[in-house]
mmCIF file of C-alpha atoms and ligand atoms in Angstrom:
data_model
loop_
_atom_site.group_PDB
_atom_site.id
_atom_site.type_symbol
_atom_site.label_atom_id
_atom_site.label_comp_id
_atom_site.label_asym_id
_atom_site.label_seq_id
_atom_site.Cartn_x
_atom_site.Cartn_y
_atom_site.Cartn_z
ATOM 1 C CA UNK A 1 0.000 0.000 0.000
ATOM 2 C CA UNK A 2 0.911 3.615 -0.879
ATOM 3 C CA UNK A 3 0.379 6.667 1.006
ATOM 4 C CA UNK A 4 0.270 9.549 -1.555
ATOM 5 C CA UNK A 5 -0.084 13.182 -0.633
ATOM 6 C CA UNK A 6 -0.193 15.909 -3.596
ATOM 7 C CA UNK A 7 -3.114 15.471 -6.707
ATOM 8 C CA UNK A 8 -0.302 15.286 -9.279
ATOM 9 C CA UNK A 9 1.121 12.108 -7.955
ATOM 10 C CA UNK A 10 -2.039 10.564 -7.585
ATOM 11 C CA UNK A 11 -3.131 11.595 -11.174
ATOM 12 C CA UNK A 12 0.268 9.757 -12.324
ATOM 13 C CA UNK A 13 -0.248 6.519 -10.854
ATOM 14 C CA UNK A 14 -4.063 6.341 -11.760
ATOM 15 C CA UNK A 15 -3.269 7.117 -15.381
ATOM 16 C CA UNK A 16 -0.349 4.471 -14.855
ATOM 17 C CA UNK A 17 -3.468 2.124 -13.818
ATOM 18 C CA UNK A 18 -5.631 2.794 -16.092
ATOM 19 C CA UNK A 19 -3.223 2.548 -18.724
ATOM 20 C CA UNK A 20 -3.109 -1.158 -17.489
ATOM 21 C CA UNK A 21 -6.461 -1.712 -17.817
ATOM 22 C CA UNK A 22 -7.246 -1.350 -14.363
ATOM 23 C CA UNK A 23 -10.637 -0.020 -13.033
ATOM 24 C CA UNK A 24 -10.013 2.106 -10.108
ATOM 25 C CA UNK A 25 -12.633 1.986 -7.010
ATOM 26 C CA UNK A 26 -12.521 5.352 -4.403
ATOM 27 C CA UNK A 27 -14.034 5.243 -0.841
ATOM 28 C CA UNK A 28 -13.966 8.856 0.488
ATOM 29 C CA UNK A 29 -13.474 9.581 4.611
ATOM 30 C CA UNK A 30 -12.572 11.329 6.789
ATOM 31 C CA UNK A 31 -10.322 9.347 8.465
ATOM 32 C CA UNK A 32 -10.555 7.796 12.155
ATOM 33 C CA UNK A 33 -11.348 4.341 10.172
ATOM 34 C CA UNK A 34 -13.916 2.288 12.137
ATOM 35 C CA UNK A 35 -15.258 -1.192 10.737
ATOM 36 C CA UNK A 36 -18.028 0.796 8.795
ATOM 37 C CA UNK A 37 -15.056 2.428 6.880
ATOM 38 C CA UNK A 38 -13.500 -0.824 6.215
ATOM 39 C CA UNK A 39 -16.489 -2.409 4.946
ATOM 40 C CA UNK A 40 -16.812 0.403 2.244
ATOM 41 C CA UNK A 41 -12.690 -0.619 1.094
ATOM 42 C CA UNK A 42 -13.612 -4.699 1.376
ATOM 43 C CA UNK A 43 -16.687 -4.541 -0.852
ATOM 44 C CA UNK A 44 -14.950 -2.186 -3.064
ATOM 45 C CA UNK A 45 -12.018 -4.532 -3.252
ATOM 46 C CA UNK A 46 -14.395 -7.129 -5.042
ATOM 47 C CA UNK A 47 -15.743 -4.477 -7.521
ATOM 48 C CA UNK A 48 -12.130 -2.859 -8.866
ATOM 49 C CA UNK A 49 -8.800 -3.675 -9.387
ATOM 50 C CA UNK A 50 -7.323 -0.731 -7.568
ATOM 51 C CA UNK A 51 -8.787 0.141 -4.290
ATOM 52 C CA UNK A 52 -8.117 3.865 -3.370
ATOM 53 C CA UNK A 53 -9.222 5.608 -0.198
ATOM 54 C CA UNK A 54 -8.849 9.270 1.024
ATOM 55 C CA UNK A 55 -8.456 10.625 4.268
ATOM 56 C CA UNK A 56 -9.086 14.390 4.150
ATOM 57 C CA UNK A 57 -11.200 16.068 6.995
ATOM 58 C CA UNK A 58 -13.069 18.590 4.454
ATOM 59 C CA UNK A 59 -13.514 22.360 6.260
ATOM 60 C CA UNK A 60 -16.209 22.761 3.820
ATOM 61 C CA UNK A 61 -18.691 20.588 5.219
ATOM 62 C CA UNK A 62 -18.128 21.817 8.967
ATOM 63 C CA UNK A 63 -20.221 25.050 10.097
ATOM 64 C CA UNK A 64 -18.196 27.202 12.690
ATOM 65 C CA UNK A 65 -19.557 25.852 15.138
ATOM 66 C CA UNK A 66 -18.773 22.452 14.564
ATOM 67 C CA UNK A 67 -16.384 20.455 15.551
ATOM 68 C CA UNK A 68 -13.795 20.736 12.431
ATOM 69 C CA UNK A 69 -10.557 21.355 14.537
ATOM 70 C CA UNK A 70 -11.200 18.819 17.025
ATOM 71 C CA UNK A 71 -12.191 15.961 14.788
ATOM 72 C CA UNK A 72 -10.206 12.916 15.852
ATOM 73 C CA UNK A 73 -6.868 11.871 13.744
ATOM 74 C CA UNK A 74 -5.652 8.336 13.752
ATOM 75 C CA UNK A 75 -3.648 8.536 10.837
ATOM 76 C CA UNK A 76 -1.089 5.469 11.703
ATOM 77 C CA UNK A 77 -3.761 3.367 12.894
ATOM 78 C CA UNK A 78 -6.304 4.679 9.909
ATOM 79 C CA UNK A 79 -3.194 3.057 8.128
ATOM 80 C CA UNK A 80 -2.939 -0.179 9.679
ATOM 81 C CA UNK A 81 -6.412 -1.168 8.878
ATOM 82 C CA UNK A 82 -6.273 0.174 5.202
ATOM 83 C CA UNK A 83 -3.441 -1.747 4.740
ATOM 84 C CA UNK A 84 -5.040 -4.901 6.121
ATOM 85 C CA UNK A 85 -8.577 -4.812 4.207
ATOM 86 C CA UNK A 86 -6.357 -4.928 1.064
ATOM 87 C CA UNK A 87 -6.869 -1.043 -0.037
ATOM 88 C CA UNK A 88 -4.002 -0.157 -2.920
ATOM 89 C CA UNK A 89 -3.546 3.916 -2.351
ATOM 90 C CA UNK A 90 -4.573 6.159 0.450
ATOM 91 C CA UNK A 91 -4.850 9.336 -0.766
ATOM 92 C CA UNK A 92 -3.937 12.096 1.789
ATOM 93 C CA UNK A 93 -3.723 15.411 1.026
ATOM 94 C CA UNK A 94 -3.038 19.059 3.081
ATOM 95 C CA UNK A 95 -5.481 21.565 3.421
ATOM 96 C CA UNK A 96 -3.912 23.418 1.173
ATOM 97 C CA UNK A 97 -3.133 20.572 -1.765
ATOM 98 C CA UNK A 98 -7.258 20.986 -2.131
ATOM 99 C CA UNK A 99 -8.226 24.417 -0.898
ATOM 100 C CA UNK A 100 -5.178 26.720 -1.953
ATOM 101 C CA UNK A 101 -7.493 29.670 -0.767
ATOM 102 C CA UNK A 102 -7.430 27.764 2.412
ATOM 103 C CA UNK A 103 -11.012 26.571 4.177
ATOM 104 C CA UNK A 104 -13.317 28.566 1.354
ATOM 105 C CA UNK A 105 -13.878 27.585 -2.569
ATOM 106 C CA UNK A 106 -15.199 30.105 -5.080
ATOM 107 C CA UNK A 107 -16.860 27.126 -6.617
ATOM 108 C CA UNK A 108 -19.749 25.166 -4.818
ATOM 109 C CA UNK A 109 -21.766 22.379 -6.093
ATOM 110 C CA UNK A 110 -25.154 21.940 -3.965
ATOM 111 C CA UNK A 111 -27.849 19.421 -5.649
ATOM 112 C CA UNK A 112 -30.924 21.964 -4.379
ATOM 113 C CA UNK A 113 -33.492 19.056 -5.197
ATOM 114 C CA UNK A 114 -32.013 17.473 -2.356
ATOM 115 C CA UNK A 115 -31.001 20.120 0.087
ATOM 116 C CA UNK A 116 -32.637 22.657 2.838
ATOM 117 C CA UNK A 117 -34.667 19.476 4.024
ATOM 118 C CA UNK A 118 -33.373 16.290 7.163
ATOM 119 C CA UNK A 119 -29.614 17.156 7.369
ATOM 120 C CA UNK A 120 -29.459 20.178 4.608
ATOM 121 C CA UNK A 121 -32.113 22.087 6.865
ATOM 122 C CA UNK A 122 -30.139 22.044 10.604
ATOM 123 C CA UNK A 123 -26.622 22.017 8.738
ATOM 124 C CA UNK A 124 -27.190 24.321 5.981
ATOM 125 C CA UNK A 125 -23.616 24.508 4.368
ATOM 126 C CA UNK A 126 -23.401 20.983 4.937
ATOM 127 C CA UNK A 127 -24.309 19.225 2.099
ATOM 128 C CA UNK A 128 -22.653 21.410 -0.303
ATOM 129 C CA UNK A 129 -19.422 21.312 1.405
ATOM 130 C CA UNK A 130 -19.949 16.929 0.592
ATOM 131 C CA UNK A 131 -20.668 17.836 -2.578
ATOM 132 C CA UNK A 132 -17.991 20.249 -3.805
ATOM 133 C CA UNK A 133 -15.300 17.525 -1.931
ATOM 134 C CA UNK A 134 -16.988 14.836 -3.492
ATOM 135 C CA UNK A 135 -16.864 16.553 -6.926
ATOM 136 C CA UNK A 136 -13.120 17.767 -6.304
ATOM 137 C CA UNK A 137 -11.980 14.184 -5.038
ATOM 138 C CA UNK A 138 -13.946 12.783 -8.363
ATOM 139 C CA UNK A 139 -11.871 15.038 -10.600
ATOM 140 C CA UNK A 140 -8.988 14.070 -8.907
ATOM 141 C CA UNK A 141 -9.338 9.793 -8.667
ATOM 142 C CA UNK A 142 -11.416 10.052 -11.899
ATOM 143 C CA UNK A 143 -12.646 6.716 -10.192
ATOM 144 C CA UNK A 144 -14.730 3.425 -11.750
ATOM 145 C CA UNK A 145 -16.321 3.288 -9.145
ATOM 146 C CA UNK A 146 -17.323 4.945 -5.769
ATOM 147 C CA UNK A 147 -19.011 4.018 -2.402
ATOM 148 C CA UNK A 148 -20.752 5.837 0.096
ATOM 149 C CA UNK A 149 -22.240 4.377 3.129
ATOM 150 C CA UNK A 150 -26.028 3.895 3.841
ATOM 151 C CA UNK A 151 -25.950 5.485 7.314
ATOM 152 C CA UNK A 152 -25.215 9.067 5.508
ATOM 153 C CA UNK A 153 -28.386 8.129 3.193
ATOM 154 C CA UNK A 154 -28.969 11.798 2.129
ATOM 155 C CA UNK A 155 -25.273 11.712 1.133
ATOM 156 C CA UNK A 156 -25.274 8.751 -0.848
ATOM 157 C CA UNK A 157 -28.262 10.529 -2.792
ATOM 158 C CA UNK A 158 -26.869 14.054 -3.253
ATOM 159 C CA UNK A 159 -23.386 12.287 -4.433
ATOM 160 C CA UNK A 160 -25.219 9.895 -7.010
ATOM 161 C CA UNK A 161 -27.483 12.469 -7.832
ATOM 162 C CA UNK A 162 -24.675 15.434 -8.558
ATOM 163 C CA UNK A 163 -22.872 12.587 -10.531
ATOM 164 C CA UNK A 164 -25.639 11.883 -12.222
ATOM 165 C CA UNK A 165 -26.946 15.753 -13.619
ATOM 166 C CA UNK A 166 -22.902 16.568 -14.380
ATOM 167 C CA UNK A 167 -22.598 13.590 -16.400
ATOM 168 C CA UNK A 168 -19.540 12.496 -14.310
ATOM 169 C CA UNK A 169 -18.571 8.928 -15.503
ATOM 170 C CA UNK A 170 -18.948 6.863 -12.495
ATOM 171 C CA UNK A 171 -20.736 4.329 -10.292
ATOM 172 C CA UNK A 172 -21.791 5.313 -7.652
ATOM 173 C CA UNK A 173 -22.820 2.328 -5.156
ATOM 174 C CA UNK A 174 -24.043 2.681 -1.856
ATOM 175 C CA UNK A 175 -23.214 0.373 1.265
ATOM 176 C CA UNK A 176 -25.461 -1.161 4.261
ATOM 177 C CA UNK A 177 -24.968 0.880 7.780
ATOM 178 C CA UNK A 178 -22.515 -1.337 9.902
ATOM 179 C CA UNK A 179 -23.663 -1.216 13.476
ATOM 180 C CA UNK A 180 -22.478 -1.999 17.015
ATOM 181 C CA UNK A 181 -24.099 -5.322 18.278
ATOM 182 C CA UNK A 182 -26.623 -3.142 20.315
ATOM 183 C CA UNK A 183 -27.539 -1.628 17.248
ATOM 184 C CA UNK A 184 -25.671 1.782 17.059
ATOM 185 C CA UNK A 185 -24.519 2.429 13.801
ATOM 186 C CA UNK A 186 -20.925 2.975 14.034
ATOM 187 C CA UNK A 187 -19.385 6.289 13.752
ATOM 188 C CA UNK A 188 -16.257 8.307 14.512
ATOM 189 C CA UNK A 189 -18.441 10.631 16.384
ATOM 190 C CA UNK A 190 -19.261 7.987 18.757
ATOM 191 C CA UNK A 191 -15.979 8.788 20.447
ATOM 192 C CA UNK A 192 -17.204 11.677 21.821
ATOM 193 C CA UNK A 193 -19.779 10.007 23.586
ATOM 194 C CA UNK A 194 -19.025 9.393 27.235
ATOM 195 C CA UNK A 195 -20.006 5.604 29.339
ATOM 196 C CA UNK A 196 -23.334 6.982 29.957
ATOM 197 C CA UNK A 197 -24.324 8.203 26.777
ATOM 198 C CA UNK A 198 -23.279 4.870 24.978
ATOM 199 C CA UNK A 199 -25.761 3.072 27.152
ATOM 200 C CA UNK A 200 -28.350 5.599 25.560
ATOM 201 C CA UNK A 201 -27.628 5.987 21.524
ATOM 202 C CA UNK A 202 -28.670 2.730 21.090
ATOM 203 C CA UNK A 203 -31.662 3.709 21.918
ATOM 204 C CA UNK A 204 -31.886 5.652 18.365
ATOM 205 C CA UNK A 205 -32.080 2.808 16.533
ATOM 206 C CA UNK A 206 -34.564 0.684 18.509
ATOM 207 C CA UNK A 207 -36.892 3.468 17.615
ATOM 208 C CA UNK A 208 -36.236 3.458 14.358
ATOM 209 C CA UNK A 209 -36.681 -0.186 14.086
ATOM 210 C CA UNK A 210 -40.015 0.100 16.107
ATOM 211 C CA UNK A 211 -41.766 2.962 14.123
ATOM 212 C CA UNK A 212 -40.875 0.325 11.169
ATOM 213 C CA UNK A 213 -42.424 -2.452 12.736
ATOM 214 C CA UNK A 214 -46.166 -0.517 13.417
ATOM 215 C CA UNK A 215 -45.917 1.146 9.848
ATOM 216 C CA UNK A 216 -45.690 -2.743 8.406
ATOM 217 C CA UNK A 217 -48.124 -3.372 10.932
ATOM 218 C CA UNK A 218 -50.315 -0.716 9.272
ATOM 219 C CA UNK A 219 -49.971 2.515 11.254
ATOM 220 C CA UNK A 220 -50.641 4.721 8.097
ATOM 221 C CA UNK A 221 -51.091 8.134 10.071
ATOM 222 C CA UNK A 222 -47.056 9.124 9.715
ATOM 223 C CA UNK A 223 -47.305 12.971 10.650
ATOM 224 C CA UNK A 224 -49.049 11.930 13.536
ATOM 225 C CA UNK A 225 -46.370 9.044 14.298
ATOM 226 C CA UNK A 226 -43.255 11.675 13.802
ATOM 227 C CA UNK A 227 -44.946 13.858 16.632
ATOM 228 C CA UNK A 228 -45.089 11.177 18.690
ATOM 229 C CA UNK A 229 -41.671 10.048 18.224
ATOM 230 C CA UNK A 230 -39.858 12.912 18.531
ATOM 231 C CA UNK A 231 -41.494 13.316 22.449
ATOM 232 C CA UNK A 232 -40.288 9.591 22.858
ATOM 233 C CA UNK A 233 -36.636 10.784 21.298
ATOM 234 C CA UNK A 234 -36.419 13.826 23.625
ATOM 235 C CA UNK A 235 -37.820 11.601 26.880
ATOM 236 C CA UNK A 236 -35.266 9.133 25.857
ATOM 237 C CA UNK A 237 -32.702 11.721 26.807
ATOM 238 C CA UNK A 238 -31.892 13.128 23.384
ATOM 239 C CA UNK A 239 -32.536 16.541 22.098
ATOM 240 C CA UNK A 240 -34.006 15.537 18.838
ATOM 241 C CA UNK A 241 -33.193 17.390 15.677
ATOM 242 C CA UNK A 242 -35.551 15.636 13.129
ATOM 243 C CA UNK A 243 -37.671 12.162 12.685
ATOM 244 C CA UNK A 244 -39.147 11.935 9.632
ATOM 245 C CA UNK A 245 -40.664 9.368 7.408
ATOM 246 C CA UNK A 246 -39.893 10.101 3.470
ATOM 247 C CA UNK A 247 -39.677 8.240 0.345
ATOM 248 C CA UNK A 248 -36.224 6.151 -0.648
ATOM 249 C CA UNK A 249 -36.132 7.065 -4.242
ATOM 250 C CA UNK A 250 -36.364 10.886 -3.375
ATOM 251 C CA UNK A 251 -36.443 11.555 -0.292
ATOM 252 C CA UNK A 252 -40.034 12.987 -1.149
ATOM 253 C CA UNK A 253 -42.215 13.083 2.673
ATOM 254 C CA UNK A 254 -44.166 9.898 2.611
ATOM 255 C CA UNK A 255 -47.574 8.811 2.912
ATOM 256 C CA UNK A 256 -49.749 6.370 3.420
ATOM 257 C CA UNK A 257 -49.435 5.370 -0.300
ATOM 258 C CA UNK A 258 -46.068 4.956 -0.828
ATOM 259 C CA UNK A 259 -43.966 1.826 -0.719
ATOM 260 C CA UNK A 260 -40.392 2.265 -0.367
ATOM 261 C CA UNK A 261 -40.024 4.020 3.059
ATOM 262 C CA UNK A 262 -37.002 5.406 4.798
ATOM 263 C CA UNK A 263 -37.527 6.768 8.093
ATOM 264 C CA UNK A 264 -34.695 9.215 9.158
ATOM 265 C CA UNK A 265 -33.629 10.465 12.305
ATOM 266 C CA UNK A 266 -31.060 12.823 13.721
ATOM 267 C CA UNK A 267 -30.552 13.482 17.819
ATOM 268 C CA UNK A 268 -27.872 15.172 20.254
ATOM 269 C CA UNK A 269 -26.675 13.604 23.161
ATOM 270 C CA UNK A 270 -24.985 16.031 25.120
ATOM 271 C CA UNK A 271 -23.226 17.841 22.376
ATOM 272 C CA UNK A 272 -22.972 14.396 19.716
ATOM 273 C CA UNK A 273 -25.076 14.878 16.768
ATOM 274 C CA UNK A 274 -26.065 11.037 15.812
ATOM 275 C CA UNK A 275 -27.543 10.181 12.910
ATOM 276 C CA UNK A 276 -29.242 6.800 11.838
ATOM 277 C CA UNK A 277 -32.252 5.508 9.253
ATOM 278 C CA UNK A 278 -34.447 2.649 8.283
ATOM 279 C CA UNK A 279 -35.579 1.636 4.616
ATOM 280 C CA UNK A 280 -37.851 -1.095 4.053
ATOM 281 C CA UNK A 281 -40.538 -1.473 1.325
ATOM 282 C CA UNK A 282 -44.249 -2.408 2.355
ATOM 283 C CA UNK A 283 -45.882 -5.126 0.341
ATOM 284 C CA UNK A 284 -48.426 -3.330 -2.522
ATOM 285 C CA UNK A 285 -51.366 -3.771 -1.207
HETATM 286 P P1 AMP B 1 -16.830 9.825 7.100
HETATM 287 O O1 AMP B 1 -15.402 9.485 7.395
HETATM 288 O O2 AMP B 1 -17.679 9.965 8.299
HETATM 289 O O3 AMP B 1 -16.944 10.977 6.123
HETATM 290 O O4 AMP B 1 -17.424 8.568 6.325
HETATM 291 C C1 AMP B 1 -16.811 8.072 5.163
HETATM 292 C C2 AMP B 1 -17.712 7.050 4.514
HETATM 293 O O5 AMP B 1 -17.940 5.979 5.434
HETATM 294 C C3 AMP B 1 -19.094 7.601 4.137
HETATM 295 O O6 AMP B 1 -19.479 7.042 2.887
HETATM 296 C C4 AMP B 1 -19.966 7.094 5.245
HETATM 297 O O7 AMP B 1 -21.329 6.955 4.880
HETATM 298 C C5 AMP B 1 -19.331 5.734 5.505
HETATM 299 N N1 AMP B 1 -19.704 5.229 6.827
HETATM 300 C C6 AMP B 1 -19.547 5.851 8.022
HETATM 301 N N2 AMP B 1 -20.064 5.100 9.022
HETATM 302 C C7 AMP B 1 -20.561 3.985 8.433
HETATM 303 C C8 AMP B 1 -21.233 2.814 8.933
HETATM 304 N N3 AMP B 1 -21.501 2.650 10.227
HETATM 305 N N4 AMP B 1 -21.592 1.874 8.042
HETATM 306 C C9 AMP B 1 -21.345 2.012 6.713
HETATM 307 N N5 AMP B 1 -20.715 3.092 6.185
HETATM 308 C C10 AMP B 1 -20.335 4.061 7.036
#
């Protein structure tokens, strides 16, 4: 495995690759690699020849008040695991290598159809900070293929759909949520959370599955089941941000006569933002 750090060396040994023949597969992160990162570089390993993963905490997709300078770096142990799941290059460049005018771009991408609602309406620069990485790291890998985890649903869809409407040649595949046995979904914000609070976040995801069970069961009032929730949520010991039950294909708000359902939720504990979904189709009736 290589470690490579500017975009001209990269560029050379992908066009060395592809001059081989090889298809090249990119997993994008952040860094502080957890099992859910892995999983993105092992199923990519089965899909391309040449696995290549970046680790580049993006300033664009942090607001202020986020936490962009504390985020937690493991690179030597991000490293160890790359290396082991078989990933080719590890693409890790400065701040500067992708921003030369430092934390701001005069060129955005946002996908608007998909924006200002769930995530894009709490964390409004969010999703176009993804995006305009995302677009950037695309130019730069000019990858095959590309894989996004499940857990950042909204993600996956504003990635596939900006590659989609600027005709950017690549597939863009998205990946089931890997989650603790209790049922957290795994995250490198989970660090922050203290002994207590990992006794809670669980909690998240029971609720999720729940609300999933009595819509199959045939609760078809969901504005009525998203108020309820969200008191649950907060009683729970969460501040809730949003619960919401919307369509998979595009992210539409459901109703009682749709089919493919993804319920989405977002919740602090103590100052963790945790994120986790559900999407299951109900038989046509
Ligand atoms: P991040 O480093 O948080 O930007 O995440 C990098 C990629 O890993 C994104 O595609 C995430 O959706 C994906 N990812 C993060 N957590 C998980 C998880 N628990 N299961 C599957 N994919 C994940």
């Amino acid at each position: 495995m290589r470690t490579i750090s500017t975009v001209a060396d990269i560029r050379e040994v992908i066009n060395t690759e592809k001059q081989n023949g090889k298809t090249v597969g990119f997993v994008a992160t952040m860094g502080n690699l957890h099992a859910g990162h892995i999983s993105l570089v092992t199923q990519m390993r089965e899909q391309a020849d040449i696995v290549i993963t970046s680790i580049f905490i993006n300033p664009l997709q942090f607001s202020p008040t986020e936490d962009f300078d504390s985020y937690p770096k493991t690179l030597d142990r991000d490293l160890e695991k790359l290396q082991t799941a078989g990933n080719d290059f590890v693409f890790t460049p400065s701040l500067k290598e992708i921003y030369p005018d430092q934390k701001s771009s005069k060129t955005l991408v946002n996908v608007a159809a998909l924006d200002g609602i769930l995530c894009g309406k709490s964390r409004p620069e969010h999703l176009t900070g993804v995006a305009t990485i995302v677009a950037k790291l695309f130019n730069i890998i000019t990858p095959d293929y590309a894989i996004f985890g499940l857990k950042d649903y909204q993600q996956y869809m504003v990635i596939k759909q900006m590659a989609a409407d600027l005709c950017m040649p690549v597939k863009v595949i998205g990946a089931p949520i890997i989650r603790a046995e209790n049922g957290l979904a795994l995250s490198s914000r989970n660090g922050y959370l203290s002994t207590a609070e990992l006794e809670v976040a669980p909690r998240l995801n029971q609720v999720l599955n729940y609300v999933k069970q009595t819509i199959i069961d045939g609760e078809t009032d969901f504005r009525e089941i998203e108020k309820q929730t969200l008191m649950i949520i907060n009683e729970s010991g969460f501040k809730a941000d949003y619960f919401e039950i919307r369509t998979q294909e595009n992210l539409k708000v459901a109703t009682n006569t749709d089919h493919k359902l993804a319920i989405f939720v977002a919740a602090y504990l103590g100052k963790t933002r945790l994120i986790d979904n559900v999407r299951f189709e109900l038989d046509a009736k």
